[in-house]
């Protein structure tokens, strides 16, 4: 019996995407799991454990796969692990509502792995669609144990544990008659013929073991798709949903962000008193408290609440089956740009965090198109830039308040995001025709059935796997950057702080771009996190020794106007906020995904060059028109 790191029998968990595999994993392990990457690959996996009859099983959640003829790094990982023989039993999760497609993978697995247990999940959804699965007939036709389950409600889990134990202790003989005669599943010379044979055999099995009314089963999904994926309504509905998510994120984050800021900033003085009580010199106390701690506290208080709202909302749409429809709606635009349709999903993720968007590019199988998506992800504004964009729009471009003002602000913000998406497509096309020229890949896009999202699991998955992970990386970058900011603001060079000298050095370039040296320096100091750009601007204007908060937008507008800001300045700052180098966390993520300093540098140069060019063009046009 093989052992997984000495922790008991190993169970390989396999299945197509969107079959409830993660739900089965979480239900069996009760979230007692850890995640990591496969050696040498940026492919995440999760391992967990469960105990049954005093025996501990290690559950290895393999990446979702449609086939064992790999078309992606994820499918390659799944195939190689199954071939390695490390698992004592393979558990294949299938969707009862679309069993034929799932069984094609089951048949491939049966050819290279044994013993195998099949879990037909989502029986509750199948019943609603008048789909009835004869589990005994299915087991007989496949030649392996088949267990029915509705994992979201906990049904069938005990029977599943028992089937896994029986398979480990008494595996029995490998089935003979279930498989199509195609030869070895790993033969590289005939994958198309094999794929067709598996689908034919899967169809034969379904016809004998499943009773369904095809017209009635998909009626609801077809009705929703007529609204969400049609040419007339698909994109307007998508934009409306995006606007709703952004509005909920920004409005919902205001109060918790303020409370978190008060809490974290309230610890400054006790921390200062502790260091002074230990006899620390003033410069060390200032560097640690006003530099490192204040910057980290600011980043956490500004980043955490929006991410804790945006990522669950985004994951709810994913869990409900809507996000693949977004890729379907936008695929034509990306095809014309020489990019991949799934890049639309990574762009949506970038609205929460560019680092998450870059990590999400793993869903793109083609290395060339994945790199295009990575290099252009920072063109989409993350939630660290959205507050600055909203403040600029509210102060300089929208008159009045109330409902009318908020709707106008929301409309202009959506216009800014559409501009960012358009520039992303243009730059993607440029890359596809120059440094990343190559053949466009084809891909299969599954439109999964609509499901009620699992709110509890969504919260756990989005907060633990995305929010806290990205926040941790942001803190890694913010801490040393905070120290450098404090040094620049408090160390004099010829009677003038390094901060002001650097701002003076950047002044000519700033004026050429319609801004000033303080603003450009603030963007550079904001490299650890875009959230601190405005506080850095205030720090420069007020000659303060640490990051400076601002009160109301009216107070901020008065201060900026007193330092020479006009509508032209605000427009240039808005454009450069939209298009400039990605933050430190995103740059670190790009390097980890590509392992290339060249591509990381290009990912930083591209948006910066676009932003500088647009700002110079706006400044020049305004001068010619006598507006600035």
Coordinates of C-alpha atoms in Angstrom, one line a residue:
X1 CA 0.0 0.0 0.0
X2 CA 1.5 3.3 -1.1
X3 CA 1.8 6.0 1.6
X4 CA 1.5 9.8 1.0
X5 CA 4.3 11.2 3.1
X6 CA 3.7 8.5 5.7
X7 CA 0.2 9.7 6.4
X8 CA -1.9 6.8 5.2
X9 CA -3.5 5.7 2.0
X10 CA -3.4 8.4 -0.8
X11 CA -6.6 9.2 -2.7
X12 CA -6.3 11.1 -6.0
X13 CA -9.3 13.4 -6.5
X14 CA -9.9 14.0 -10.2
X15 CA -12.7 15.5 -12.4
X16 CA -13.7 17.9 -15.1
X17 CA -13.9 21.5 -14.0
X18 CA -17.2 22.6 -12.6
X19 CA -18.4 19.2 -11.3
X20 CA -18.2 20.1 -7.6
X21 CA -14.8 18.5 -7.1
X22 CA -13.8 21.2 -4.6
X23 CA -17.1 20.7 -2.7
X24 CA -16.4 17.0 -2.4
X25 CA -12.8 17.8 -1.2
X26 CA -14.0 20.3 1.4
X27 CA -16.8 18.0 2.6
X28 CA -14.5 15.0 3.1
X29 CA -11.6 17.0 4.7
X30 CA -13.7 19.6 6.6
X31 CA -11.3 22.2 5.2
X32 CA -8.3 20.5 6.9
X33 CA -6.0 21.2 4.0
X34 CA -3.0 23.0 2.7
X35 CA -2.2 24.4 -0.7
X36 CA 1.0 24.7 -2.8
X37 CA 2.5 24.4 -6.2
X38 CA 3.7 21.3 -7.9
X39 CA 7.5 21.2 -8.1
X40 CA 8.7 23.2 -11.2
X41 CA 5.2 24.3 -12.2
X42 CA 2.9 27.2 -11.3
X43 CA 0.0 24.8 -10.8
X44 CA -1.7 24.9 -7.5
X45 CA -2.9 21.8 -5.7
X46 CA -4.5 21.1 -2.4
X47 CA -4.0 18.2 0.0
X48 CA -6.2 17.3 2.9
X49 CA -6.9 14.4 5.2
X50 CA -9.9 12.6 6.6
X51 CA -10.2 9.7 9.0
X52 CA -12.5 6.7 8.5
X53 CA -12.6 3.6 10.7
X54 CA -9.4 4.8 12.5
X55 CA -7.5 5.0 9.2
X56 CA -6.3 8.4 8.0
X57 CA -6.5 9.0 4.2
X58 CA -4.6 11.7 2.4
X59 CA -6.7 13.4 -0.3
X60 CA -4.8 14.9 -3.2
X61 CA -7.0 17.4 -5.1
X62 CA -5.6 17.3 -8.7
X63 CA -6.2 20.1 -11.1
X64 CA -9.4 19.9 -13.2
X65 CA -9.0 18.1 -16.5
X66 CA -11.1 17.3 -19.5
X67 CA -8.6 14.8 -20.9
X68 CA -5.5 12.8 -20.1
X69 CA -4.0 14.0 -23.4
X70 CA -2.8 17.3 -21.8
X71 CA -3.5 20.6 -23.4
X72 CA -2.4 22.6 -20.4
X73 CA 0.1 22.4 -17.5
X74 CA -2.8 21.5 -15.2
X75 CA -3.9 18.5 -17.3
X76 CA -0.2 17.4 -17.5
X77 CA 0.1 17.4 -13.8
X78 CA -3.1 15.3 -13.4
X79 CA -1.9 12.7 -16.0
X80 CA 1.6 12.4 -14.6
X81 CA 0.4 12.0 -11.0
X82 CA -2.1 9.2 -12.0
X83 CA 0.6 7.5 -14.0
X84 CA 3.1 7.7 -11.1
X85 CA 1.2 5.1 -9.1
X86 CA 1.5 7.2 -5.9
X87 CA -2.3 7.0 -5.3
X88 CA -3.8 4.0 -3.6
X89 CA -7.2 4.8 -5.2
X90 CA -8.5 7.3 -7.7
X91 CA -11.7 9.1 -6.9
X92 CA -13.3 10.6 -10.0
X93 CA -16.1 13.2 -9.5
X94 CA -18.7 13.5 -12.3
X95 CA -21.6 15.8 -12.8
X96 CA -24.9 14.0 -12.9
X97 CA -26.4 16.8 -15.1
X98 CA -24.0 16.3 -17.9
X99 CA -22.7 12.8 -17.4
X100 CA -21.7 11.9 -21.0
X101 CA -18.8 14.5 -21.1
X102 CA -17.6 13.4 -17.7
X103 CA -17.6 9.7 -18.5
X104 CA -15.1 10.3 -21.3
X105 CA -12.5 11.2 -18.7
X106 CA -13.6 8.3 -16.4
X107 CA -12.9 5.9 -19.2
X108 CA -9.4 7.3 -19.8
X109 CA -8.6 7.1 -16.1
X110 CA -9.8 3.5 -15.9
X111 CA -7.2 2.6 -18.6
X112 CA -4.2 3.9 -16.7
X113 CA -5.2 3.8 -13.0
X114 CA -6.7 1.2 -10.6
X115 CA -8.6 1.0 -8.3
X116 CA -11.1 3.7 -9.3
X117 CA -14.2 5.0 -7.5
X118 CA -16.7 7.2 -9.4
X119 CA -18.7 9.8 -7.4
X120 CA -21.7 11.0 -9.4
X121 CA -22.2 14.4 -7.7
X122 CA -25.0 16.9 -8.0
X123 CA -27.8 14.4 -7.9
X124 CA -30.0 17.0 -6.3
X125 CA -29.6 19.3 -9.4
X126 CA -30.2 16.4 -11.7
X127 CA -33.5 15.6 -10.0
X128 CA -34.7 19.2 -10.5
X129 CA -33.9 18.8 -14.2
X130 CA -35.8 15.4 -14.3
X131 CA -32.5 13.5 -14.9
X132 CA -32.4 10.0 -13.2
X133 CA -29.2 8.1 -13.0
X134 CA -29.2 4.3 -12.5
X135 CA -26.1 4.0 -10.3
X136 CA -26.1 0.2 -10.2
X137 CA -26.3 0.0 -14.0
X138 CA -23.5 2.7 -14.3
X139 CA -21.3 0.7 -11.9
X140 CA -21.9 -2.5 -13.9
X141 CA -21.1 -0.8 -17.3
X142 CA -18.0 0.9 -16.0
X143 CA -16.8 -2.1 -14.0
X144 CA -15.9 0.0 -10.9
X145 CA -17.8 1.3 -7.8
X146 CA -20.2 4.2 -8.4
X147 CA -21.5 6.3 -5.5
X148 CA -24.2 8.9 -5.8
X149 CA -23.9 12.2 -3.9
X150 CA -25.1 15.7 -3.4
X151 CA -22.0 17.0 -1.6
X152 CA -23.2 20.5 -0.9
X153 CA -25.9 19.0 1.3
X154 CA -23.7 16.3 2.7
X155 CA -25.6 13.4 1.1
X156 CA -23.7 10.3 0.1
X157 CA -20.5 11.1 1.9
X158 CA -20.5 8.1 4.2
X159 CA -21.1 5.8 1.3
X160 CA -18.3 7.5 -0.5
X161 CA -15.9 7.0 2.4
X162 CA -16.9 3.3 2.6
X163 CA -16.4 2.8 -1.1
X164 CA -12.9 4.3 -0.9
X165 CA -12.0 2.1 2.0
X166 CA -13.2 -1.0 0.2
X167 CA -11.3 0.0 -2.9
X168 CA -8.1 0.4 -0.9
X169 CA -8.5 -2.9 1.1
X170 CA -10.1 -5.0 -1.7
X171 CA -9.3 -3.4 -5.1
X172 CA -10.5 -6.4 -7.1
X173 CA -9.6 -7.1 -10.8
X174 CA -9.4 -4.3 -13.4
X175 CA -12.5 -4.2 -15.7
X176 CA -12.2 -5.5 -19.2
X177 CA -15.4 -4.8 -21.2
X178 CA -16.0 -1.1 -20.3
X179 CA -13.2 0.5 -22.3
X180 CA -13.2 1.2 -26.0
X181 CA -10.5 -0.5 -28.1
X182 CA -8.2 2.4 -28.7
X183 CA -4.8 1.3 -27.5
X184 CA -2.8 2.9 -24.8
X185 CA -4.3 6.1 -23.3
X186 CA -0.8 7.7 -23.4
X187 CA -0.1 7.1 -27.1
X188 CA 0.8 10.4 -28.7
X189 CA 0.1 9.3 -32.2
X190 CA -3.7 8.9 -32.0
X191 CA -5.3 11.3 -29.4
X192 CA -8.0 12.4 -31.8
X193 CA -9.1 8.9 -32.6
X194 CA -9.0 8.0 -28.9
X195 CA -11.0 11.0 -27.9
X196 CA -13.7 10.2 -30.3
X197 CA -13.8 6.5 -29.2
X198 CA -14.1 7.5 -25.6
X199 CA -17.0 9.9 -26.3
X200 CA -18.8 7.3 -28.3
X201 CA -18.4 4.7 -25.5
X202 CA -19.5 7.3 -23.0
X203 CA -22.6 8.0 -25.0
X204 CA -23.5 4.3 -25.1
X205 CA -23.2 4.0 -21.3
X206 CA -25.3 7.1 -20.7
X207 CA -28.1 5.8 -23.0
X208 CA -28.2 2.6 -20.9
X209 CA -27.9 4.2 -17.4
X210 CA -29.5 7.6 -17.6
X211 CA -33.1 8.6 -18.1
X212 CA -33.7 12.2 -19.0
X213 CA -35.8 14.7 -21.0
X214 CA -33.2 16.7 -22.9
X215 CA -35.6 19.5 -23.7
X216 CA -36.8 20.0 -20.2
X217 CA -33.4 19.6 -18.5
X218 CA -31.8 22.6 -20.1
X219 CA -34.8 24.9 -20.3
X220 CA -33.8 27.3 -17.5
X221 CA -30.2 27.6 -18.6
X222 CA -31.2 28.3 -22.1
X223 CA -33.5 31.1 -21.0
X224 CA -30.8 32.7 -18.9
X225 CA -28.3 32.4 -21.7
X226 CA -30.6 34.2 -24.0
X227 CA -30.3 37.2 -21.7
X228 CA -26.7 36.8 -20.6
X229 CA -24.9 35.7 -23.8
X230 CA -26.9 37.2 -26.6
X231 CA -25.4 39.9 -28.9
X232 CA -28.0 42.5 -27.8
X233 CA -28.0 42.0 -24.0
X234 CA -24.9 40.1 -23.1
X235 CA -22.4 42.9 -22.9
X236 CA -24.8 45.5 -21.4
X237 CA -25.8 43.0 -18.6
X238 CA -22.1 42.3 -18.1
X239 CA -21.3 46.0 -17.7
X240 CA -24.2 46.4 -15.3
X241 CA -23.0 43.5 -13.1
X242 CA -19.5 44.9 -13.1
X243 CA -20.7 48.3 -12.1
X244 CA -22.8 46.8 -9.3
X245 CA -19.8 44.8 -8.0
X246 CA -17.6 47.9 -8.1
X247 CA -20.2 50.0 -6.4
X248 CA -20.8 47.5 -3.6
X249 CA -17.0 47.2 -3.2
X250 CA -16.3 50.9 -2.9
X251 CA -19.4 51.8 -0.8
X252 CA -19.1 48.7 1.4
X253 CA -15.4 49.2 2.0
X254 CA -15.6 52.8 3.3
X255 CA -16.7 52.1 6.9
X256 CA -14.6 49.0 7.6
X257 CA -11.5 50.7 6.0
X258 CA -12.0 53.7 8.3
X259 CA -12.4 51.5 11.4
X260 CA -9.4 49.4 10.5
X261 CA -7.3 52.5 9.9
X262 CA -8.3 53.9 13.3
X263 CA -7.5 50.6 15.0
X264 CA -4.1 50.2 13.3
X265 CA -3.1 53.8 13.5
X266 CA -4.1 53.8 17.2
X267 CA -1.3 51.4 17.9
X268 CA 1.4 53.8 16.7
X269 CA 1.9 55.7 19.9
X270 CA 1.9 52.6 22.2
X271 CA 4.5 51.1 19.8
X272 CA 6.5 54.3 19.9
X273 CA 6.3 54.4 23.7
X274 CA 7.5 50.8 23.9
X275 CA 10.6 51.5 21.7
X276 CA 11.4 54.7 23.6
X277 CA 11.0 52.8 26.9
X278 CA 13.6 50.2 25.6
X279 CA 16.0 53.1 24.9
X280 CA 15.8 53.1 21.1
X281 CA 17.3 56.2 19.5
X282 CA 14.8 58.7 17.9
X283 CA 15.9 57.7 14.3
X284 CA 15.2 54.0 14.9
X285 CA 11.9 54.8 16.5
X286 CA 10.9 57.1 13.7
X287 CA 12.0 54.7 11.0
X288 CA 10.1 51.7 12.5
X289 CA 6.9 53.5 13.7
X290 CA 6.5 56.4 11.2
X291 CA 8.1 54.6 8.4
X292 CA 7.6 50.8 8.4
X293 CA 4.6 50.4 10.7
X294 CA 2.6 53.4 9.4
X295 CA 3.1 52.4 5.7
X296 CA 2.1 48.8 6.4
X297 CA -0.9 49.8 8.5
X298 CA -2.0 52.2 5.7
X299 CA -1.7 49.5 3.0
X300 CA -3.6 46.9 5.2
X301 CA -6.4 49.3 6.1
X302 CA -6.9 50.5 2.5
X303 CA -6.4 47.1 0.7
X304 CA -8.0 44.6 3.0
X305 CA -11.7 45.8 3.1
X306 CA -12.1 46.3 -0.7
X307 CA -10.5 42.9 -1.4
X308 CA -12.6 41.2 1.3
X309 CA -15.7 42.5 -0.6
X310 CA -14.6 42.3 -4.2
X311 CA -13.1 38.8 -4.2
X312 CA -16.2 37.1 -2.6
X313 CA -18.5 38.9 -5.0
X314 CA -16.3 37.9 -7.9
X315 CA -16.1 34.3 -6.7
X316 CA -19.9 34.2 -6.2
X317 CA -20.3 35.0 -10.0
X318 CA -17.7 32.3 -10.7
X319 CA -19.5 29.8 -8.5
X320 CA -22.9 30.6 -10.1
X321 CA -21.5 29.8 -13.6
X322 CA -21.5 33.3 -15.0
X323 CA -17.8 34.0 -15.6
X324 CA -17.4 31.6 -18.5
X325 CA -20.3 33.6 -20.1
X326 CA -18.1 36.7 -19.8
X327 CA -15.4 34.9 -21.7
X328 CA -17.9 33.9 -24.3
X329 CA -19.2 37.4 -24.7
X330 CA -15.7 38.9 -25.1
X331 CA -14.0 36.1 -27.0
X332 CA -14.6 37.8 -30.4
X333 CA -12.8 41.0 -29.3
X334 CA -9.8 39.1 -28.0
X335 CA -9.6 36.9 -31.1
X336 CA -9.3 40.0 -33.2
X337 CA -6.5 41.2 -30.9
X338 CA -4.6 38.0 -31.3
X339 CA -5.2 37.1 -27.7
X340 CA -7.1 34.4 -25.8
X341 CA -10.7 34.7 -24.8
X342 CA -10.0 33.6 -21.2
X343 CA -7.9 36.8 -20.9
X344 CA -11.2 38.5 -20.2
X345 CA -11.5 36.6 -17.0
X346 CA -8.1 37.6 -15.8
X347 CA -8.9 41.3 -16.7
X348 CA -12.0 41.0 -14.4
X349 CA -9.8 39.6 -11.6
X350 CA -7.4 42.5 -12.1
X351 CA -10.2 44.9 -11.0
X352 CA -9.8 43.4 -7.6
X353 CA -6.0 43.0 -7.7
X354 CA -3.5 42.9 -10.6
X355 CA -1.5 40.3 -8.7
X356 CA -4.5 38.0 -8.6
X357 CA -5.2 38.7 -12.3
X358 CA -1.6 37.7 -13.2
X359 CA -2.0 34.5 -11.2
X360 CA -5.3 33.8 -12.9
X361 CA -3.5 33.8 -16.3
X362 CA -2.7 30.2 -15.6
X363 CA -6.1 29.3 -17.0
X364 CA -4.7 30.2 -20.5
X365 CA -3.1 27.0 -21.9
X366 CA -1.0 28.7 -24.7
X367 CA 2.3 30.0 -23.3
X368 CA 2.3 32.8 -25.8
X369 CA -1.2 34.0 -25.1
X370 CA -0.7 33.5 -21.4
X371 CA 2.3 35.8 -21.6
X372 CA 0.3 38.4 -23.5
X373 CA -2.3 38.3 -20.7
X374 CA 0.3 38.7 -18.0
X375 CA 2.1 41.6 -19.7
X376 CA -1.2 43.6 -20.2
X377 CA -2.9 42.8 -16.9
X378 CA -1.7 46.0 -15.2
X379 CA -3.6 48.1 -17.8
X380 CA -6.7 47.3 -15.8
X381 CA -7.1 49.4 -12.6
X382 CA -7.0 47.4 -9.4
X383 CA -8.9 48.3 -6.2
X384 CA -5.8 50.2 -5.0
X385 CA -6.2 52.7 -7.9
X386 CA -10.0 52.9 -7.9
X387 CA -10.3 55.2 -4.8
X388 CA -7.9 57.7 -6.4
X389 CA -9.9 57.6 -9.7
X390 CA -13.1 58.1 -7.8
X391 CA -11.7 61.0 -5.8
X392 CA -10.4 62.7 -8.9
X393 CA -13.7 62.3 -10.8
X394 CA -15.7 63.6 -7.8
X395 CA -13.5 66.6 -7.2
X396 CA -12.8 67.8 -10.7
X397 CA -15.2 66.4 -13.2
X398 CA -18.6 65.9 -11.6
X399 CA -20.6 68.8 -10.3
X400 CA -23.0 68.4 -7.4
X401 CA -23.7 65.5 -5.1
X402 CA -26.6 63.3 -4.2
X403 CA -27.9 60.6 -6.4
X404 CA -27.3 62.5 -9.7
X405 CA -23.7 63.1 -8.7
X406 CA -23.1 59.5 -7.7
X407 CA -24.6 58.2 -10.9
X408 CA -22.5 60.6 -13.0
X409 CA -19.4 59.5 -11.1
X410 CA -20.3 55.9 -11.6
X411 CA -20.9 56.5 -15.4
X412 CA -17.5 58.2 -15.7
X413 CA -15.7 55.5 -13.8
X414 CA -17.2 52.9 -16.1
X415 CA -16.0 54.9 -19.0
X416 CA -12.5 54.9 -17.5
X417 CA -12.6 51.1 -17.1
X418 CA -13.9 50.7 -20.7
X419 CA -10.9 52.9 -21.8
X420 CA -8.6 50.6 -19.9
X421 CA -10.1 47.5 -21.5
X422 CA -9.7 49.1 -25.0
X423 CA -6.1 49.9 -24.4
X424 CA -5.5 46.4 -23.1
X425 CA -6.8 45.0 -26.4
X426 CA -4.7 47.4 -28.5
X427 CA -1.5 46.6 -26.6
X428 CA -2.4 42.8 -26.8
X429 CA -2.6 43.1 -30.5
X430 CA 0.7 45.0 -30.7
X431 CA 2.4 42.3 -28.7
X432 CA 0.8 39.5 -30.8
X433 CA 2.1 41.1 -34.0
X434 CA 5.6 41.9 -32.7
X435 CA 7.6 40.3 -29.9
X436 CA 5.0 37.5 -29.3
X437 CA 4.0 36.8 -32.8
X438 CA 2.6 33.3 -33.4
X439 CA -0.4 31.1 -34.2
X440 CA -3.5 31.8 -32.3
X441 CA -4.7 28.8 -30.3
X442 CA -8.1 27.3 -30.2
X443 CA -9.8 26.3 -27.0
X444 CA -13.0 24.7 -25.8
X445 CA -15.1 26.9 -23.6
X446 CA -17.5 25.1 -21.3
X447 CA -20.6 26.9 -20.3
X448 CA -21.4 25.1 -17.0
X449 CA -25.0 24.9 -15.7
X450 CA -26.1 27.8 -13.5
X451 CA -26.0 26.9 -9.8
X452 CA -26.8 28.6 -6.6
X453 CA -23.4 29.6 -5.2
X454 CA -22.2 28.1 -2.0
X455 CA -21.7 31.3 0.1
X456 CA -19.8 29.7 3.0
X457 CA -17.2 28.0 0.8
X458 CA -17.0 31.1 -1.4
X459 CA -16.1 33.2 1.6
X460 CA -13.5 30.8 2.8
X461 CA -11.9 30.3 -0.6
X462 CA -11.9 33.9 -1.6
X463 CA -10.6 35.3 1.7
X464 CA -8.0 32.6 2.4
X465 CA -6.8 31.8 -1.0
X466 CA -6.9 35.2 -2.6
X467 CA -7.4 38.1 -0.2
X468 CA -4.9 37.1 2.6
X469 CA -2.5 35.7 0.1
X470 CA -2.3 39.0 -1.9
X471 CA -2.3 41.1 1.3
X472 CA 0.7 39.1 2.6
X473 CA 2.7 39.8 -0.6
X474 CA 1.7 43.5 -0.3
X475 CA 3.1 43.7 3.2
X476 CA 6.3 42.1 2.0
X477 CA 6.8 45.0 -0.3
X478 CA 5.3 47.7 1.8
X479 CA 7.5 47.2 4.9
X480 CA 10.9 48.0 3.2
X481 CA 9.3 50.7 1.1
X482 CA 8.0 52.4 4.2
X483 CA 11.5 52.6 5.6
X484 CA 12.8 54.2 2.3
X485 CA 9.9 56.7 2.4
X486 CA 10.8 57.8 5.9
X487 CA 14.5 58.1 5.1
X488 CA 13.7 60.2 2.0
X489 CA 11.4 62.5 4.0
X490 CA 13.7 62.9 7.1
X491 CA 17.2 62.9 5.9
X492 CA 18.6 66.2 4.7
X493 CA 20.9 66.8 1.8
X494 CA 22.3 70.3 1.9
X495 CA 19.5 71.5 4.2
X496 CA 16.7 70.1 2.0
X497 CA 15.2 66.6 2.4
X498 CA 16.0 63.9 -0.1
X499 CA 12.2 63.8 -0.8
X500 CA 12.1 67.4 -2.0
X501 CA 15.4 67.1 -3.9
X502 CA 14.0 64.2 -5.8
X503 CA 10.7 66.1 -6.5
X504 CA 12.8 69.0 -7.8
X505 CA 14.7 66.6 -10.1
X506 CA 11.5 65.2 -11.5
X507 CA 9.8 68.7 -11.9
X508 CA 10.7 69.2 -15.6
X509 CA 9.4 65.8 -16.6
X510 CA 6.3 66.3 -14.4
X511 CA 5.5 69.6 -16.1
X512 CA 5.9 68.0 -19.5
X513 CA 3.3 65.4 -18.5
X514 CA 0.9 68.0 -17.1
X515 CA 1.8 67.3 -13.5
X516 CA 4.7 68.3 -11.2
X517 CA 7.7 66.6 -9.5
X518 CA 5.9 65.9 -6.3
X519 CA 3.2 63.9 -8.1
X520 CA 5.7 61.9 -10.1
X521 CA 7.7 61.1 -7.0
X522 CA 4.5 60.0 -5.2
X523 CA 3.8 57.5 -7.9
X524 CA 7.4 56.2 -7.5
X525 CA 7.0 56.0 -3.7
X526 CA 3.6 54.3 -4.2
X527 CA 5.4 51.3 -5.8
X528 CA 4.7 49.1 -2.8
X529 CA 0.9 49.8 -3.1
X530 CA -1.1 52.2 -5.2
X531 CA -3.1 53.2 -2.1
X532 CA -0.4 55.4 -0.8
X533 CA 0.1 57.6 -3.8
X534 CA -2.3 60.4 -2.6
X535 CA -0.9 60.4 1.0
X536 CA 2.6 60.7 -0.6
X537 CA 1.5 63.7 -2.6
X538 CA 0.2 65.3 0.6
X539 CA 3.4 64.4 2.4
X540 CA 5.4 66.3 -0.4
X541 CA 3.1 69.3 -0.4
X542 CA 3.1 69.7 3.4
X543 CA 6.8 68.8 3.8
X544 CA 5.7 66.2 6.4
X545 CA 8.0 63.5 7.8
X546 CA 5.6 60.6 7.3
X547 CA 2.5 59.6 5.3
X548 CA -0.3 62.2 5.7
X549 CA -4.0 61.5 5.9
X550 CA -6.6 63.8 4.4
X551 CA -10.1 64.6 5.8
X552 CA -12.9 65.3 3.3
X553 CA -12.7 65.5 -0.4
X554 CA -13.5 69.2 -0.1
X555 CA -10.4 69.7 2.1
X556 CA -8.3 67.6 -0.3
X557 CA -9.5 69.7 -3.3
X558 CA -8.6 72.9 -1.6
X559 CA -5.1 71.7 -0.8
X560 CA -4.5 70.4 -4.3
X561 CA -5.8 73.6 -5.8
X562 CA -3.6 75.7 -3.6
X563 CA -0.6 73.7 -5.0
X564 CA -1.5 74.6 -8.6
X565 CA -3.9 71.8 -9.6
X566 CA -6.3 72.5 -12.4
X567 CA -8.7 70.2 -14.4
X568 CA -5.9 69.5 -16.8
X569 CA -3.6 68.4 -13.9
X570 CA -6.4 66.2 -12.6
X571 CA -7.0 64.6 -16.0
X572 CA -3.3 63.9 -16.4
X573 CA -3.1 62.4 -12.9
X574 CA -6.2 60.3 -13.7
X575 CA -4.6 59.0 -16.9
X576 CA -1.3 58.2 -15.2
X577 CA -3.2 56.5 -12.3
X578 CA -4.9 54.4 -14.9
X579 CA -1.7 53.6 -16.9
X580 CA 1.6 53.3 -15.0
X581 CA 3.9 50.6 -13.7
X582 CA 2.3 47.8 -11.7
X583 CA 2.7 47.8 -7.9
X584 CA 5.5 45.9 -6.2
X585 CA 3.2 43.0 -5.3
X586 CA 2.2 42.6 -8.9
X587 CA 5.8 42.8 -10.2
X588 CA 6.8 40.2 -7.7
X589 CA 4.0 38.0 -8.9
X590 CA 4.9 38.5 -12.6
X591 CA 8.4 37.4 -11.9
X592 CA 7.3 34.4 -10.0
X593 CA 4.9 33.4 -12.8
X594 CA 7.4 34.0 -15.6
X595 CA 10.8 33.6 -13.9
X596 CA 12.1 36.2 -16.2
X597 CA 13.5 39.7 -15.4
X598 CA 13.0 40.7 -19.1
X599 CA 9.2 40.0 -19.1
X600 CA 8.8 41.5 -15.7
X601 CA 10.5 44.7 -16.8
X602 CA 8.4 44.8 -20.0
X603 CA 5.2 44.4 -18.0
X604 CA 6.3 47.6 -16.0
X605 CA 7.5 49.6 -19.1
X606 CA 4.4 49.0 -21.3
X607 CA 1.7 50.7 -19.1
X608 CA 4.2 53.4 -18.0
X609 CA 5.0 54.3 -21.7
X610 CA 1.3 54.4 -22.6
X611 CA 0.5 56.6 -19.5
X612 CA 3.4 59.0 -20.2
X613 CA 2.4 59.3 -23.9
X614 CA -1.2 60.0 -23.1
X615 CA -0.3 62.6 -20.4
X616 CA 2.1 64.4 -22.8
X617 CA -0.5 64.4 -25.6
X618 CA -3.2 65.8 -23.3
X619 CA -0.8 68.5 -22.0
X620 CA 0.3 69.4 -25.5
X621 CA -3.3 69.6 -26.8
X622 CA -4.4 71.8 -23.9
X623 CA -1.5 74.2 -24.4
X624 CA -2.4 74.5 -28.1
X625 CA -6.0 75.1 -27.2
X626 CA -5.0 77.7 -24.6
X627 CA -6.4 75.5 -21.8
X628 CA -3.2 75.0 -19.8

